[in-house]
Amino acid sequence: MTNQYYKIDLSGPVIESERISLPSNIVGLNAETLANMEEGLPGRPEFVDVGYWPAKRENATIDEFSVLGDVTTSLDTEAKEVIESCAAVDIPLANAINVKIDSVDGYVKQNKPTHVDIGDGVLFSTSYEDQSRLYMLAGQLEIGGPPLKFSTHAGQVLTMDATEAAAARDVVSALEMSWMTAAADHVEAIQALLTTAAVRDYSINAGWPA
């Protein structure tokens, strides 16, 4: 089994080499051992007091508006570890704006009412499929003809004359337009922000239809 280590010149201590893989049970030689080896070997070679300290990664917490930056190293002489740190770096402003605008779209999908009261307690589905069916029905009845019966994507079966269909269309359209306008207001505000930090701090939770 191998672990990641740095070779350390213990006279500093300073990092002497980049990270390397070594057996997990390796140990450094202390100064006394090195001195004895120098005495006992011919030619009196000079040994450097070295150790192998394990690498320990400590990354900053990132969010959707940041990434990890370059790795920096520091020595924890008490724990005999090399701390590898990556700070959080904000993403470019244009990217941050796109991320926040996507969150506006997500807010609409999650929070816009799925049904709206079109009168007499009838709740009409606000799905795009059913809106299209309602608009087509209202347009057809405006031309003339008897009330029409149709089923919605949500499984409702409704019968409407021209007046009822037009009134229902207006209610559904008003709801849709109110949410579209609120979303557009948020997008405009987000696009006017000047820093990624400002985009991160911008809240999309207010300003929506009641």
JSON list of C-alpha atoms in Angstrom, two decimals, residues 68-149:
[
{"chain": "A", "resi": 68, "resn": "LEU", "atom": "CA", "xyz": [-11.21, 25.23, -6.67]},
{"chain": "A", "resi": 69, "resn": "GLY", "atom": "CA", "xyz": [-8.11, 27.28, -7.45]},
{"chain": "A", "resi": 70, "resn": "ASP", "atom": "CA", "xyz": [-4.47, 26.25, -7.63]},
{"chain": "A", "resi": 71, "resn": "VAL", "atom": "CA", "xyz": [-2.94, 24.04, -4.96]},
{"chain": "A", "resi": 72, "resn": "THR", "atom": "CA", "xyz": [-0.74, 25.77, -2.38]},
{"chain": "A", "resi": 73, "resn": "THR", "atom": "CA", "xyz": [1.34, 23.93, 0.22]},
{"chain": "A", "resi": 74, "resn": "SER", "atom": "CA", "xyz": [2.29, 24.70, 3.80]},
{"chain": "A", "resi": 75, "resn": "LEU", "atom": "CA", "xyz": [4.02, 22.73, 6.54]},
{"chain": "A", "resi": 76, "resn": "ASP", "atom": "CA", "xyz": [2.36, 21.67, 9.77]},
{"chain": "A", "resi": 77, "resn": "THR", "atom": "CA", "xyz": [5.53, 21.09, 11.79]},
{"chain": "A", "resi": 78, "resn": "GLU", "atom": "CA", "xyz": [3.61, 19.88, 14.82]},
{"chain": "A", "resi": 79, "resn": "ALA", "atom": "CA", "xyz": [1.67, 17.18, 12.98]},
{"chain": "A", "resi": 80, "resn": "LYS", "atom": "CA", "xyz": [4.53, 16.63, 10.50]},
{"chain": "A", "resi": 81, "resn": "GLU", "atom": "CA", "xyz": [2.20, 16.96, 7.54]},
{"chain": "A", "resi": 82, "resn": "VAL", "atom": "CA", "xyz": [2.21, 18.90, 4.29]},
{"chain": "A", "resi": 83, "resn": "ILE", "atom": "CA", "xyz": [-1.08, 20.74, 3.95]},
{"chain": "A", "resi": 84, "resn": "GLU", "atom": "CA", "xyz": [-2.30, 21.03, 0.37]},
{"chain": "A", "resi": 85, "resn": "SER", "atom": "CA", "xyz": [-4.88, 23.80, 0.15]},
{"chain": "A", "resi": 86, "resn": "CYS", "atom": "CA", "xyz": [-7.18, 24.87, -2.66]},
{"chain": "A", "resi": 87, "resn": "ALA", "atom": "CA", "xyz": [-9.01, 28.14, -2.19]},
{"chain": "A", "resi": 88, "resn": "ALA", "atom": "CA", "xyz": [-12.41, 28.83, -3.72]},
{"chain": "A", "resi": 89, "resn": "VAL", "atom": "CA", "xyz": [-12.23, 31.02, -6.83]},
{"chain": "A", "resi": 90, "resn": "ASP", "atom": "CA", "xyz": [-15.32, 32.75, -8.24]},
{"chain": "A", "resi": 91, "resn": "ILE", "atom": "CA", "xyz": [-16.35, 31.74, -11.75]},
{"chain": "A", "resi": 92, "resn": "PRO", "atom": "CA", "xyz": [-16.46, 34.47, -14.45]},
{"chain": "A", "resi": 93, "resn": "LEU", "atom": "CA", "xyz": [-19.31, 36.96, -14.17]},
{"chain": "A", "resi": 94, "resn": "ALA", "atom": "CA", "xyz": [-20.96, 35.87, -17.43]},
{"chain": "A", "resi": 95, "resn": "ASN", "atom": "CA", "xyz": [-21.06, 32.26, -16.26]},
{"chain": "A", "resi": 96, "resn": "ALA", "atom": "CA", "xyz": [-22.44, 33.27, -12.86]},
{"chain": "A", "resi": 97, "resn": "ILE", "atom": "CA", "xyz": [-25.22, 35.26, -14.53]},
{"chain": "A", "resi": 98, "resn": "ASN", "atom": "CA", "xyz": [-26.21, 32.24, -16.63]},
{"chain": "A", "resi": 99, "resn": "VAL", "atom": "CA", "xyz": [-26.30, 30.03, -13.53]},
{"chain": "A", "resi": 100, "resn": "LYS", "atom": "CA", "xyz": [-28.53, 32.48, -11.66]},
{"chain": "A", "resi": 101, "resn": "ILE", "atom": "CA", "xyz": [-30.87, 32.92, -14.64]},
{"chain": "A", "resi": 102, "resn": "ASP", "atom": "CA", "xyz": [-31.22, 29.14, -14.81]},
{"chain": "A", "resi": 103, "resn": "SER", "atom": "CA", "xyz": [-32.26, 29.23, -11.15]},
{"chain": "A", "resi": 104, "resn": "VAL", "atom": "CA", "xyz": [-34.99, 31.74, -12.04]},
{"chain": "A", "resi": 105, "resn": "ASP", "atom": "CA", "xyz": [-36.36, 29.28, -14.62]},
{"chain": "A", "resi": 106, "resn": "GLY", "atom": "CA", "xyz": [-36.16, 26.53, -12.01]},
{"chain": "A", "resi": 107, "resn": "TYR", "atom": "CA", "xyz": [-38.05, 28.67, -9.49]},
{"chain": "A", "resi": 108, "resn": "VAL", "atom": "CA", "xyz": [-40.88, 29.22, -11.97]},
{"chain": "A", "resi": 109, "resn": "LYS", "atom": "CA", "xyz": [-41.16, 25.52, -12.78]},
{"chain": "A", "resi": 110, "resn": "GLN", "atom": "CA", "xyz": [-41.23, 24.59, -9.10]},
{"chain": "A", "resi": 111, "resn": "ASN", "atom": "CA", "xyz": [-43.50, 27.31, -7.74]},
{"chain": "A", "resi": 112, "resn": "LYS", "atom": "CA", "xyz": [-45.91, 28.48, -10.43]},
{"chain": "A", "resi": 113, "resn": "PRO", "atom": "CA", "xyz": [-49.41, 27.16, -9.59]},
{"chain": "A", "resi": 114, "resn": "THR", "atom": "CA", "xyz": [-50.25, 23.96, -11.42]},
{"chain": "A", "resi": 115, "resn": "HIS", "atom": "CA", "xyz": [-53.96, 24.86, -11.52]},
{"chain": "A", "resi": 116, "resn": "VAL", "atom": "CA", "xyz": [-55.96, 28.09, -11.57]},
{"chain": "A", "resi": 117, "resn": "ASP", "atom": "CA", "xyz": [-59.62, 28.73, -10.71]},
{"chain": "A", "resi": 118, "resn": "ILE", "atom": "CA", "xyz": [-61.39, 29.68, -13.96]},
{"chain": "A", "resi": 119, "resn": "GLY", "atom": "CA", "xyz": [-64.74, 30.17, -12.27]},
{"chain": "A", "resi": 120, "resn": "ASP", "atom": "CA", "xyz": [-67.34, 28.22, -10.30]},
{"chain": "A", "resi": 121, "resn": "GLY", "atom": "CA", "xyz": [-64.52, 26.47, -8.43]},
{"chain": "A", "resi": 122, "resn": "VAL", "atom": "CA", "xyz": [-63.24, 24.78, -11.59]},
{"chain": "A", "resi": 123, "resn": "LEU", "atom": "CA", "xyz": [-59.47, 24.35, -11.36]},
{"chain": "A", "resi": 124, "resn": "PHE", "atom": "CA", "xyz": [-57.84, 24.37, -14.77]},
{"chain": "A", "resi": 125, "resn": "SER", "atom": "CA", "xyz": [-54.41, 22.88, -15.39]},
{"chain": "A", "resi": 126, "resn": "THR", "atom": "CA", "xyz": [-51.75, 25.47, -16.23]},
{"chain": "A", "resi": 127, "resn": "SER", "atom": "CA", "xyz": [-49.53, 23.08, -18.16]},
{"chain": "A", "resi": 128, "resn": "TYR", "atom": "CA", "xyz": [-48.38, 24.38, -21.53]},
{"chain": "A", "resi": 129, "resn": "GLU", "atom": "CA", "xyz": [-50.24, 21.53, -23.24]},
{"chain": "A", "resi": 130, "resn": "ASP", "atom": "CA", "xyz": [-53.54, 22.47, -21.63]},
{"chain": "A", "resi": 131, "resn": "GLN", "atom": "CA", "xyz": [-53.00, 26.17, -22.23]},
{"chain": "A", "resi": 132, "resn": "SER", "atom": "CA", "xyz": [-52.55, 25.39, -25.93]},
{"chain": "A", "resi": 133, "resn": "ARG", "atom": "CA", "xyz": [-55.74, 23.32, -25.97]},
{"chain": "A", "resi": 134, "resn": "LEU", "atom": "CA", "xyz": [-57.69, 26.07, -24.23]},
{"chain": "A", "resi": 135, "resn": "TYR", "atom": "CA", "xyz": [-56.46, 28.78, -26.62]},
{"chain": "A", "resi": 136, "resn": "MET", "atom": "CA", "xyz": [-57.34, 26.58, -29.61]},
{"chain": "A", "resi": 137, "resn": "LEU", "atom": "CA", "xyz": [-60.81, 25.89, -28.16]},
{"chain": "A", "resi": 138, "resn": "ALA", "atom": "CA", "xyz": [-61.46, 29.57, -27.48]},
{"chain": "A", "resi": 139, "resn": "GLY", "atom": "CA", "xyz": [-60.36, 30.49, -31.00]},
{"chain": "A", "resi": 140, "resn": "GLN", "atom": "CA", "xyz": [-62.60, 27.85, -32.54]},
{"chain": "A", "resi": 141, "resn": "LEU", "atom": "CA", "xyz": [-65.65, 28.96, -30.53]},
{"chain": "A", "resi": 142, "resn": "GLU", "atom": "CA", "xyz": [-65.08, 32.60, -31.45]},
{"chain": "A", "resi": 143, "resn": "ILE", "atom": "CA", "xyz": [-65.81, 31.59, -35.05]},
{"chain": "A", "resi": 144, "resn": "GLY", "atom": "CA", "xyz": [-69.18, 30.26, -33.92]},
{"chain": "A", "resi": 145, "resn": "GLY", "atom": "CA", "xyz": [-70.80, 27.01, -33.02]},
{"chain": "A", "resi": 146, "resn": "PRO", "atom": "CA", "xyz": [-72.22, 25.12, -30.05]},
{"chain": "A", "resi": 147, "resn": "PRO", "atom": "CA", "xyz": [-70.34, 24.50, -26.79]},
{"chain": "A", "resi": 148, "resn": "LEU", "atom": "CA", "xyz": [-67.47, 22.05, -27.12]},
{"chain": "A", "resi": 149, "resn": "LYS", "atom": "CA", "xyz": [-66.36, 19.32, -24.77]}
]
